[in-house]
Amino acid sequence: MTLIKSISGIRGTIGGAQGDNLTPIDIVKFTTAYVRFMSEKKGGKRLTVVVGRDARISGAMVNDIIEGTLMGCGADVINVGLCTTPGTEMAVITNKADGGIIITASHNPKQWNALKLLNEHGEFLNDAEGKRVLALAEQEDFDFPTVDALGKVISREEFNDTHIAQVLALDMVDVEAVRKRRFKVVVDAVNSVGGIVIPRLLRELGCEVVELNCTPDGHFAHNPEPLPENLTQISEVIVREKADLGVVVDPDVDRLALVCQNGDMFGEEYTLVAVADYILSACKGNTVSNLSSSRALRDVTEAHGGNYEASAVGEVNVVAKMKQTGAVIGGEGNGGVIYPALHYGRDALVGVALFLTFLAKKGMTMTELRATYPAYFASKNKIQLTPEIDVDKVLHEMKTRYAGEKVNDIDGVKIDFPDNWVHLRKSNTEPIIRVYTEARSPEEADALAARFIAEIKGICGIK
């Protein structure tokens, strides 16, 4: 089964059997459930819903079904076409819409697509709201409106330039300082919507741009998750072009990975760390990231006199904790920067603009800046789920085994040892158990991961 229904959205592979994959019938079913939920929430008022998509091959097909279903449910549509996830979120806010649907499977391979559901604030639905949508999808008593009450398409206009302008207008983005540095930047947008938006943003900032995999045709040039093993091509191009840095985004442009001038990874975990360092240098305050993120953010935050707190994994959980603590910057260690001065959503455009401002003001190279931060090394692994694996049993056993250590179980089980940590959790987006570790050396992080993978397999009786 490759249809995953969660509060993170409805995600699946295209084609196959209804209910087991993301088929046209499933798309209609969950879009209708979303309209029903939002109508309940808004007291039955006529809804306006923003729709945007990444450049996946299936995107146009899914878009047309969603747009037609929304109108068939009596909702009006603002279609922003090829648009990033943060851009679609900003379009909801800017247009004062009642909600939004983002058509993207984020970092998943090209056969996947998904519906990510937004509220009227351009933020993802919370746990209770997501569960309500899933419950409504199983009910079959919905009365569709008659012909005079059908929805309409209000507009079909791209939003990307507006989003770029909103980012550049931020007080903490110093456009002139970046322009004076005249950075040369290589961009790898994995042939999705980032290929439209990121080069455009960089050129507005006065950068010379070398485009790599920037044709938005959905034929991903490599595994779309921006991890080091998938980024060998850009490293070679950076060195050959004598560029100052590389910018890598995932298909929907909410994650940002950076590459140094010598081709080394800046570290996806350190995107947020560096941006937070900049924000905290001018605006004292608190930070938040999820349990699977680097300790380096805690270290930087405390060095600036702020408090750091960890949330459960998932953007909606990070945002909730940020609002609770009044955090001035936050995000996730996968390169997701959330800057509430613009909006509560992971935004690679915000990340690029703030990071380049910081780099310009520092007058450093990428490697020099990276050397100013504590050296932690992550190892991100996964175990494919099979029917015989009882995840709850595995996590309970691990919590019991390590009860003498500092254990956090708000999302899976995280065990904090004095010099390293391991976080074990079931993914919300893939049929896997994630095994994330962090330590003071790559070898130590890998060894810790191997140890816990072996323990999990032992519990499950897997060779």
Short mmCIF file of C-alpha atoms in Angstrom, two decimals:
data_model
loop_
_atom_site.label_atom_id
_atom_site.label_comp_id
_atom_site.label_asym_id
_atom_site.label_seq_id
_atom_site.Cartn_x
_atom_site.Cartn_y
_atom_site.Cartn_z
CA MET A 1 0.00 0.00 0.00
CA THR A 2 1.47 3.36 -1.03
CA LEU A 3 -1.33 5.72 0.00
CA ILE A 4 -0.37 7.39 3.26
CA LYS A 5 -3.10 9.30 5.06
CA SER A 6 -1.85 11.51 7.87
CA ILE A 7 -2.13 15.00 9.31
CA SER A 8 0.80 15.85 7.02
CA GLY A 9 -1.54 15.38 4.06
CA ILE A 10 -2.56 12.69 1.62
CA ARG A 11 0.47 11.20 -0.10
CA GLY A 12 0.79 8.31 -2.51
CA THR A 13 2.08 6.95 -5.78
CA ILE A 14 0.20 7.77 -8.96
CA GLY A 15 -1.85 5.00 -10.56
CA GLY A 16 -2.85 1.58 -9.33
CA ALA A 17 -5.82 0.57 -7.24
CA GLN A 18 -8.18 3.05 -5.60
CA GLY A 19 -7.55 3.33 -1.87
CA ASP A 20 -4.07 1.88 -2.19
CA ASN A 21 -2.56 4.62 -4.33
CA LEU A 22 -3.17 8.26 -5.15
CA THR A 23 -5.80 7.76 -7.86
CA PRO A 24 -8.19 10.34 -9.36
CA ILE A 25 -10.96 8.95 -7.16
CA ASP A 26 -8.83 9.37 -4.03
CA ILE A 27 -7.95 12.93 -5.03
CA VAL A 28 -11.66 13.78 -5.36
CA LYS A 29 -12.46 12.05 -2.08
CA PHE A 30 -9.92 13.92 0.04
CA THR A 31 -10.44 17.27 -1.68
CA THR A 32 -14.16 16.95 -0.93
CA ALA A 33 -13.39 16.05 2.69
CA TYR A 34 -11.17 19.12 2.99
CA VAL A 35 -13.94 21.39 1.69
CA ARG A 36 -16.40 19.80 4.11
CA PHE A 37 -14.03 20.42 7.01
CA MET A 38 -13.26 24.02 6.06
CA SER A 39 -16.97 24.71 5.52
CA GLU A 40 -17.70 23.39 9.03
CA LYS A 41 -14.93 25.57 10.42
CA LYS A 42 -16.17 28.67 8.59
CA GLY A 43 -19.83 28.19 9.49
CA GLY A 44 -20.91 27.18 6.01
CA LYS A 45 -19.65 30.31 4.25
CA ARG A 46 -18.56 30.15 0.61
CA LEU A 47 -14.87 29.28 0.57
CA THR A 48 -11.96 30.66 -1.41
CA VAL A 49 -9.11 28.16 -1.72
CA VAL A 50 -5.61 28.73 -3.15
CA VAL A 51 -4.12 25.90 -5.23
CA GLY A 52 -0.43 25.67 -6.16
CA ARG A 53 1.81 22.85 -7.35
CA ASP A 54 5.41 21.84 -7.88
CA ALA A 55 6.64 20.65 -11.29
CA ARG A 56 6.00 16.93 -10.87
CA ILE A 57 4.94 15.05 -14.00
CA SER A 58 1.57 14.26 -12.42
CA GLY A 59 1.07 17.81 -11.13
CA ALA A 60 -1.09 19.11 -13.97
CA MET A 61 -3.41 16.12 -13.77
CA VAL A 62 -3.81 16.37 -9.99
CA ASN A 63 -4.27 20.14 -10.23
CA ASP A 64 -7.12 19.85 -12.73
CA ILE A 65 -8.95 17.27 -10.61
CA ILE A 66 -8.56 19.36 -7.44
CA GLU A 67 -9.63 22.58 -9.15
CA GLY A 68 -12.72 20.94 -10.63
CA THR A 69 -13.61 19.22 -7.36
CA LEU A 70 -13.31 22.46 -5.40
CA MET A 71 -15.68 24.17 -7.82
CA GLY A 72 -17.99 21.15 -7.71
CA CYS A 73 -18.09 21.54 -3.92
CA GLY A 74 -19.03 25.22 -4.23
CA ALA A 75 -15.59 26.69 -3.45
CA ASP A 76 -13.92 29.45 -5.45
CA VAL A 77 -10.34 28.90 -6.58
CA ILE A 78 -7.25 31.08 -6.80
CA ASN A 79 -4.82 28.98 -8.84
CA VAL A 80 -1.20 30.13 -8.59
CA GLY A 81 0.08 27.38 -10.88
CA LEU A 82 3.72 26.37 -10.56
CA CYS A 83 4.52 27.67 -7.10
CA THR A 84 6.64 26.70 -4.14
CA THR A 85 5.12 25.41 -0.92
CA PRO A 86 6.04 28.63 0.95
CA GLY A 87 4.79 30.69 -1.99
CA THR A 88 1.42 28.97 -1.89
CA GLU A 89 1.26 29.56 1.85
CA MET A 90 2.01 33.25 1.31
CA ALA A 91 -0.65 33.38 -1.43
CA VAL A 92 -3.25 32.23 1.11
CA ILE A 93 -2.18 34.98 3.50
CA THR A 94 -1.88 37.71 0.87
CA ASN A 95 -5.24 36.92 -0.75
CA LYS A 96 -6.97 36.47 2.64
CA ALA A 97 -8.20 33.09 1.39
CA ASP A 98 -9.94 30.51 3.57
CA GLY A 99 -7.35 27.82 2.93
CA GLY A 100 -5.07 26.22 0.41
CA ILE A 101 -4.03 22.94 -1.19
CA ILE A 102 -0.40 22.41 -2.18
CA ILE A 103 0.16 19.66 -4.74
CA THR A 104 3.59 18.26 -3.92
CA ALA A 105 5.19 15.16 -2.48
CA SER A 106 8.15 17.24 -1.30
CA HIS A 107 11.35 15.14 -1.45
CA ASN A 108 9.68 11.88 -2.57
CA PRO A 109 10.60 10.40 -5.99
CA LYS A 110 8.75 11.39 -9.16
CA GLN A 111 6.06 8.65 -8.97
CA TRP A 112 4.70 10.22 -5.77
CA ASN A 113 2.40 13.17 -5.32
CA ALA A 114 0.39 14.58 -2.43
CA LEU A 115 -2.18 17.04 -1.18
CA LYS A 116 -0.89 19.28 1.60
CA LEU A 117 -3.74 21.10 3.32
CA LEU A 118 -3.58 24.65 4.67
CA ASN A 119 -5.78 26.69 6.98
CA GLU A 120 -6.71 30.35 6.57
CA HIS A 121 -3.34 31.41 8.02
CA GLY A 122 -1.41 29.60 5.30
CA GLU A 123 -0.31 27.01 7.86
CA PHE A 124 -0.74 23.24 7.88
CA LEU A 125 -3.73 21.76 9.65
CA ASN A 126 -3.06 20.65 13.21
CA ASP A 127 -3.49 17.10 14.48
CA ALA A 128 -7.18 17.39 15.40
CA GLU A 129 -8.02 19.15 12.13
CA GLY A 130 -6.16 16.60 10.05
CA LYS A 131 -7.95 13.75 11.79
CA ARG A 132 -11.30 15.42 11.14
CA VAL A 133 -10.53 15.60 7.41
CA LEU A 134 -9.62 11.91 7.38
CA ALA A 135 -12.85 11.04 9.19
CA LEU A 136 -14.96 13.10 6.76
CA ALA A 137 -13.28 11.34 3.84
CA GLU A 138 -14.81 8.07 5.03
CA GLN A 139 -18.36 9.48 5.07
CA GLU A 140 -20.50 9.31 1.94
CA ASP A 141 -23.42 11.60 2.83
CA PHE A 142 -22.13 14.83 1.28
CA ASP A 143 -24.67 16.77 -0.81
CA PHE A 144 -22.94 18.58 -3.64
CA PRO A 145 -24.25 22.02 -4.61
CA THR A 146 -26.54 22.60 -7.56
CA VAL A 147 -25.45 24.35 -10.73
CA ASP A 148 -26.19 27.88 -9.49
CA ALA A 149 -24.00 27.35 -6.44
CA LEU A 150 -20.91 25.96 -8.17
CA GLY A 151 -17.59 27.60 -7.44
CA LYS A 152 -15.53 29.52 -9.98
CA VAL A 153 -11.90 30.21 -10.76
CA ILE A 154 -11.18 33.72 -9.49
CA SER A 155 -7.73 33.89 -11.08
CA ARG A 156 -4.95 31.84 -12.63
CA GLU A 157 -1.88 33.97 -12.02
CA GLU A 158 1.56 33.03 -10.74
CA PHE A 159 2.56 34.31 -7.31
CA ASN A 160 6.33 33.78 -7.45
CA ASP A 161 7.34 37.40 -8.10
CA THR A 162 5.12 38.60 -5.26
CA HIS A 163 6.69 36.09 -2.88
CA ILE A 164 10.19 37.18 -3.93
CA ALA A 165 9.27 40.84 -3.35
CA GLN A 166 7.90 40.00 0.10
CA VAL A 167 11.16 38.25 1.03
CA LEU A 168 13.35 41.10 -0.24
CA ALA A 169 11.28 43.63 1.72
CA LEU A 170 12.15 42.03 5.07
CA ASP A 171 14.07 44.30 7.44
CA MET A 172 16.73 41.64 8.03
CA VAL A 173 17.39 41.17 4.30
CA ASP A 174 20.03 43.70 3.23
CA VAL A 175 19.76 43.66 -0.55
CA GLU A 176 22.49 46.25 -1.10
CA ALA A 177 24.99 44.42 1.13
CA VAL A 178 24.45 41.21 -0.86
CA ARG A 179 24.67 43.02 -4.20
CA LYS A 180 28.04 44.52 -3.21
CA ARG A 181 29.49 41.04 -2.65
CA ARG A 182 28.46 39.94 -6.17
CA PHE A 183 28.28 36.30 -5.18
CA LYS A 184 28.57 33.63 -7.84
CA VAL A 185 26.04 30.92 -6.97
CA VAL A 186 25.36 27.50 -8.48
CA VAL A 187 21.71 26.44 -8.12
CA ASP A 188 20.47 22.83 -8.23
CA ALA A 189 16.67 22.85 -8.26
CA VAL A 190 16.23 19.17 -9.23
CA ASN A 191 14.10 20.17 -12.25
CA SER A 192 11.18 21.45 -10.24
CA VAL A 193 9.66 24.80 -9.36
CA GLY A 194 12.80 25.98 -7.58
CA GLY A 195 14.34 26.30 -11.03
CA ILE A 196 11.94 29.18 -11.68
CA VAL A 197 12.10 30.92 -8.33
CA ILE A 198 15.59 30.58 -6.84
CA PRO A 199 17.56 31.95 -9.84
CA ARG A 200 15.09 34.83 -10.06
CA LEU A 201 15.58 35.65 -6.36
CA LEU A 202 19.36 35.44 -6.62
CA ARG A 203 19.50 37.74 -9.63
CA GLU A 204 17.41 40.29 -7.72
CA LEU A 205 20.14 40.08 -5.08
CA GLY A 206 22.82 40.86 -7.67
CA CYS A 207 24.24 37.35 -7.84
CA GLU A 208 25.74 35.66 -10.87
CA VAL A 209 23.79 32.44 -11.24
CA VAL A 210 24.90 29.13 -12.73
CA GLU A 211 21.78 27.02 -13.28
CA LEU A 212 21.94 23.28 -12.77
CA ASN A 213 18.83 21.11 -13.17
CA CYS A 214 16.61 24.19 -13.30
CA THR A 215 14.22 23.13 -16.08
CA PRO A 216 10.86 22.64 -14.27
CA ASP A 217 9.74 19.49 -16.10
CA GLY A 218 9.50 17.10 -13.14
CA HIS A 219 12.17 14.74 -14.47
CA PHE A 220 14.32 14.78 -11.36
CA ALA A 221 17.99 14.67 -12.32
CA HIS A 222 18.85 12.80 -9.13
CA ASN A 223 17.19 11.64 -5.94
CA PRO A 224 15.28 14.80 -4.97
CA GLU A 225 16.11 14.72 -1.27
CA PRO A 226 18.94 17.27 -0.77
CA LEU A 227 21.32 14.92 1.06
CA PRO A 228 25.11 14.85 0.49
CA GLU A 229 25.06 11.57 -1.43
CA ASN A 230 22.70 13.15 -3.98
CA LEU A 231 24.73 16.33 -4.50
CA THR A 232 27.99 15.22 -6.10
CA GLN A 233 27.18 16.99 -9.38
CA ILE A 234 26.79 20.45 -7.86
CA SER A 235 30.01 20.06 -5.87
CA GLU A 236 31.94 19.45 -9.07
CA VAL A 237 30.32 22.43 -10.82
CA ILE A 238 31.02 24.80 -7.91
CA VAL A 239 34.73 23.99 -8.00
CA ARG A 240 34.90 24.17 -11.81
CA GLU A 241 33.05 27.49 -11.94
CA LYS A 242 34.99 28.96 -9.00
CA ALA A 243 31.66 29.83 -7.41
CA ASP A 244 31.22 31.25 -3.91
CA LEU A 245 28.59 28.71 -2.91
CA GLY A 246 25.88 26.33 -4.05
CA VAL A 247 22.16 26.44 -3.28
CA VAL A 248 20.13 23.23 -3.38
CA VAL A 249 16.38 22.96 -2.85
CA ASP A 250 13.90 20.09 -2.86
CA PRO A 251 11.02 19.93 -5.39
CA ASP A 252 8.68 22.23 -3.42
CA VAL A 253 11.40 24.58 -2.12
CA ASP A 254 10.78 24.44 1.61
CA ARG A 255 14.17 22.83 2.32
CA LEU A 256 17.51 24.51 1.73
CA ALA A 257 20.92 22.87 1.58
CA LEU A 258 24.10 24.88 1.03
CA VAL A 259 27.43 23.85 -0.47
CA CYS A 260 30.77 25.54 0.24
CA GLN A 261 33.11 27.09 -2.31
CA ASN A 262 35.37 24.03 -2.19
CA GLY A 263 32.51 21.62 -2.92
CA ASP A 264 32.09 20.47 0.68
CA MET A 265 28.63 20.38 2.21
CA PHE A 266 27.88 23.28 4.55
CA GLY A 267 25.54 20.78 6.20
CA GLU A 268 21.78 20.74 5.85
CA GLU A 269 21.54 20.93 9.64
CA TYR A 270 23.60 24.12 9.64
CA THR A 271 21.34 26.09 7.28
CA LEU A 272 19.04 26.92 10.21
CA VAL A 273 21.97 27.30 12.61
CA ALA A 274 23.61 30.01 10.48
CA VAL A 275 20.36 31.87 9.80
CA ALA A 276 19.51 31.75 13.51
CA ASP A 277 22.97 33.07 14.36
CA TYR A 278 22.28 36.07 12.13
CA ILE A 279 18.77 36.76 13.45
CA LEU A 280 19.81 36.37 17.09
CA SER A 281 22.76 38.73 16.60
CA ALA A 282 20.26 41.54 15.94
CA CYS A 283 17.15 40.34 17.76
CA LYS A 284 17.48 38.58 21.09
CA GLY A 285 15.00 35.77 21.57
CA ASN A 286 14.23 32.07 21.61
CA THR A 287 14.54 29.34 19.00
CA VAL A 288 12.82 26.05 18.26
CA SER A 289 13.67 23.03 16.14
CA ASN A 290 12.45 19.45 16.20
CA LEU A 291 13.85 16.53 18.15
CA SER A 292 15.79 15.25 15.13
CA SER A 293 17.70 18.51 14.65
CA SER A 294 21.27 19.34 15.60
CA ARG A 295 22.43 20.40 19.06
CA ALA A 296 24.28 23.22 17.30
CA LEU A 297 21.12 25.37 17.29
CA ARG A 298 20.88 25.01 21.06
CA ASP A 299 24.53 26.00 21.42
CA VAL A 300 24.19 29.09 19.20
CA THR A 301 20.96 30.16 20.87
CA GLU A 302 22.40 29.94 24.36
CA ALA A 303 25.53 31.83 23.23
CA HIS A 304 23.22 34.71 22.26
CA GLY A 305 21.41 34.55 25.63
CA GLY A 306 18.24 32.90 24.32
CA ASN A 307 16.40 29.72 25.20
CA TYR A 308 16.13 26.72 22.89
CA GLU A 309 13.29 24.19 22.93
CA ALA A 310 12.61 21.07 20.88
CA SER A 311 9.27 20.03 19.40
CA ALA A 312 7.93 16.85 17.90
CA VAL A 313 8.90 16.32 14.26
CA GLY A 314 6.67 18.02 11.72
CA GLU A 315 6.31 21.63 10.67
CA VAL A 316 2.96 22.05 12.43
CA ASN A 317 4.57 20.96 15.72
CA VAL A 318 7.54 23.29 15.30
CA VAL A 319 5.20 26.19 14.54
CA ALA A 320 3.06 25.45 17.60
CA LYS A 321 6.13 25.42 19.85
CA MET A 322 7.45 28.62 18.25
CA LYS A 323 4.19 30.42 18.95
CA GLN A 324 4.14 29.06 22.50
CA THR A 325 7.68 30.24 23.26
CA GLY A 326 7.66 33.42 21.17
CA ALA A 327 10.58 32.16 19.11
CA VAL A 328 12.11 34.68 16.68
CA ILE A 329 13.49 31.96 14.41
CA GLY A 330 13.01 28.22 14.13
CA GLY A 331 12.66 25.32 11.78
CA GLU A 332 13.86 21.82 11.16
CA GLY A 333 17.30 20.32 10.71
CA ASN A 334 16.44 19.23 7.18
CA GLY A 335 17.19 22.76 5.97
CA GLY A 336 13.76 24.13 6.78
CA VAL A 337 13.92 27.76 7.97
CA ILE A 338 10.81 29.28 9.59
CA TYR A 339 11.01 33.05 10.02
CA PRO A 340 7.79 34.36 11.60
CA ALA A 341 8.50 37.96 10.58
CA LEU A 342 7.18 36.82 7.17
CA HIS A 343 5.14 33.69 7.89
CA TYR A 344 5.05 30.47 9.89
CA GLY A 345 6.24 28.09 7.20
CA ARG A 346 9.52 26.52 6.07
CA ASP A 347 10.77 28.80 3.33
CA ALA A 348 13.94 28.28 1.29
CA LEU A 349 13.62 31.74 -0.28
CA VAL A 350 13.71 33.34 3.17
CA GLY A 351 16.63 31.08 4.05
CA VAL A 352 18.62 32.10 0.96
CA ALA A 353 18.05 35.83 1.45
CA LEU A 354 18.87 35.83 5.17
CA PHE A 355 21.89 33.58 4.75
CA LEU A 356 23.42 35.63 1.95
CA THR A 357 22.88 38.81 3.97
CA PHE A 358 24.73 37.23 6.89
CA LEU A 359 27.55 35.92 4.67
CA ALA A 360 27.90 39.34 3.03
CA LYS A 361 28.04 41.17 6.35
CA LYS A 362 30.52 38.67 7.80
CA GLY A 363 32.86 39.04 4.82
CA MET A 364 33.72 35.35 5.12
CA THR A 365 33.86 32.42 2.77
CA MET A 366 31.47 29.54 3.31
CA THR A 367 34.13 27.33 4.88
CA GLU A 368 35.24 30.13 7.21
CA LEU A 369 31.67 30.68 8.43
CA ARG A 370 31.07 26.95 8.86
CA ALA A 371 34.20 26.70 11.01
CA THR A 372 32.70 29.13 13.55
CA TYR A 373 30.03 26.59 14.60
CA PRO A 374 30.25 23.56 16.90
CA ALA A 375 31.19 20.46 14.95
CA TYR A 376 28.40 17.90 15.10
CA PHE A 377 27.85 15.15 12.56
CA ALA A 378 24.51 13.52 11.80
CA SER A 379 23.79 10.07 10.45
CA LYS A 380 20.30 9.70 8.97
CA ASN A 381 19.17 6.14 8.38
CA LYS A 382 15.93 4.22 7.98
CA ILE A 383 14.52 0.74 8.30
CA GLN A 384 11.86 -0.30 5.80
CA LEU A 385 8.67 -1.32 7.55
CA THR A 386 7.27 -4.80 7.02
CA PRO A 387 4.07 -6.33 8.46
CA GLU A 388 5.98 -8.14 11.18
CA ILE A 389 7.44 -4.95 12.64
CA ASP A 390 5.42 -3.58 15.56
CA VAL A 391 6.75 -0.03 15.80
CA ASP A 392 5.06 0.74 19.13
CA LYS A 393 6.58 -2.40 20.63
CA VAL A 394 10.03 -1.45 19.33
CA LEU A 395 9.85 2.07 20.73
CA HIS A 396 8.53 0.89 24.10
CA GLU A 397 11.34 -1.65 24.35
CA MET A 398 13.94 1.00 23.57
CA LYS A 399 12.49 3.39 26.12
CA THR A 400 12.63 0.65 28.76
CA ARG A 401 16.17 -0.40 27.89
CA TYR A 402 17.49 3.14 28.20
CA ALA A 403 15.36 4.37 31.08
CA GLY A 404 18.53 5.44 32.91
CA GLU A 405 19.37 7.99 30.20
CA LYS A 406 17.65 11.27 29.29
CA VAL A 407 14.68 10.05 27.23
CA ASN A 408 12.07 12.16 25.41
CA ASP A 409 9.02 10.31 24.06
CA ILE A 410 6.83 13.13 22.69
CA ASP A 411 7.60 11.82 19.20
CA GLY A 412 9.00 8.34 19.03
CA VAL A 413 11.94 7.93 21.40
CA LYS A 414 14.93 10.26 21.61
CA ILE A 415 17.78 9.20 23.87
CA ASP A 416 20.19 11.98 24.81
CA PHE A 417 23.58 10.65 25.87
CA PRO A 418 26.20 13.10 27.21
CA ASP A 419 28.17 13.24 23.94
CA ASN A 420 25.63 12.12 21.33
CA TRP A 421 21.97 11.23 20.75
CA VAL A 422 19.70 8.89 18.81
CA HIS A 423 16.12 9.57 17.71
CA LEU A 424 13.87 6.70 16.66
CA ARG A 425 10.47 7.40 15.10
CA LYS A 426 7.97 6.19 12.56
CA SER A 427 7.84 8.46 9.52
CA ASN A 428 4.66 10.39 8.73
CA THR A 429 5.39 10.35 5.01
CA GLU A 430 7.00 6.99 4.21
CA PRO A 431 6.59 3.37 5.45
CA ILE A 432 9.85 3.45 7.42
CA ILE A 433 11.35 3.82 10.89
CA ARG A 434 13.79 6.72 10.92
CA VAL A 435 17.00 6.26 12.88
CA TYR A 436 18.76 9.60 13.31
CA THR A 437 21.93 10.04 15.32
CA GLU A 438 24.34 12.89 16.03
CA ALA A 439 27.84 12.81 17.46
CA ARG A 440 31.19 14.62 17.41
CA SER A 441 32.49 12.64 14.41
CA PRO A 442 30.90 10.96 11.36
CA GLU A 443 32.30 7.63 12.43
CA GLU A 444 30.77 7.90 15.90
CA ALA A 445 27.38 8.93 14.46
CA ASP A 446 27.41 6.04 11.99
CA ALA A 447 28.47 3.57 14.66
CA LEU A 448 25.70 4.71 16.99
CA ALA A 449 23.15 4.33 14.18
CA ALA A 450 24.43 0.87 13.29
CA ARG A 451 24.18 -0.16 16.93
CA PHE A 452 20.54 0.89 17.24
CA ILE A 453 19.55 -0.53 13.86
CA ALA A 454 20.99 -3.85 14.99
CA GLU A 455 19.06 -3.61 18.27
CA ILE A 456 15.79 -2.88 16.46
CA LYS A 457 16.31 -5.76 14.06
CA GLY A 458 17.05 -7.98 17.03
CA ILE A 459 13.79 -6.98 18.73
CA CYS A 460 11.88 -7.69 15.50
CA GLY A 461 13.72 -10.91 14.69
CA ILE A 462 15.04 -9.50 11.40
CA LYS A 463 18.39 -10.65 10.08
#
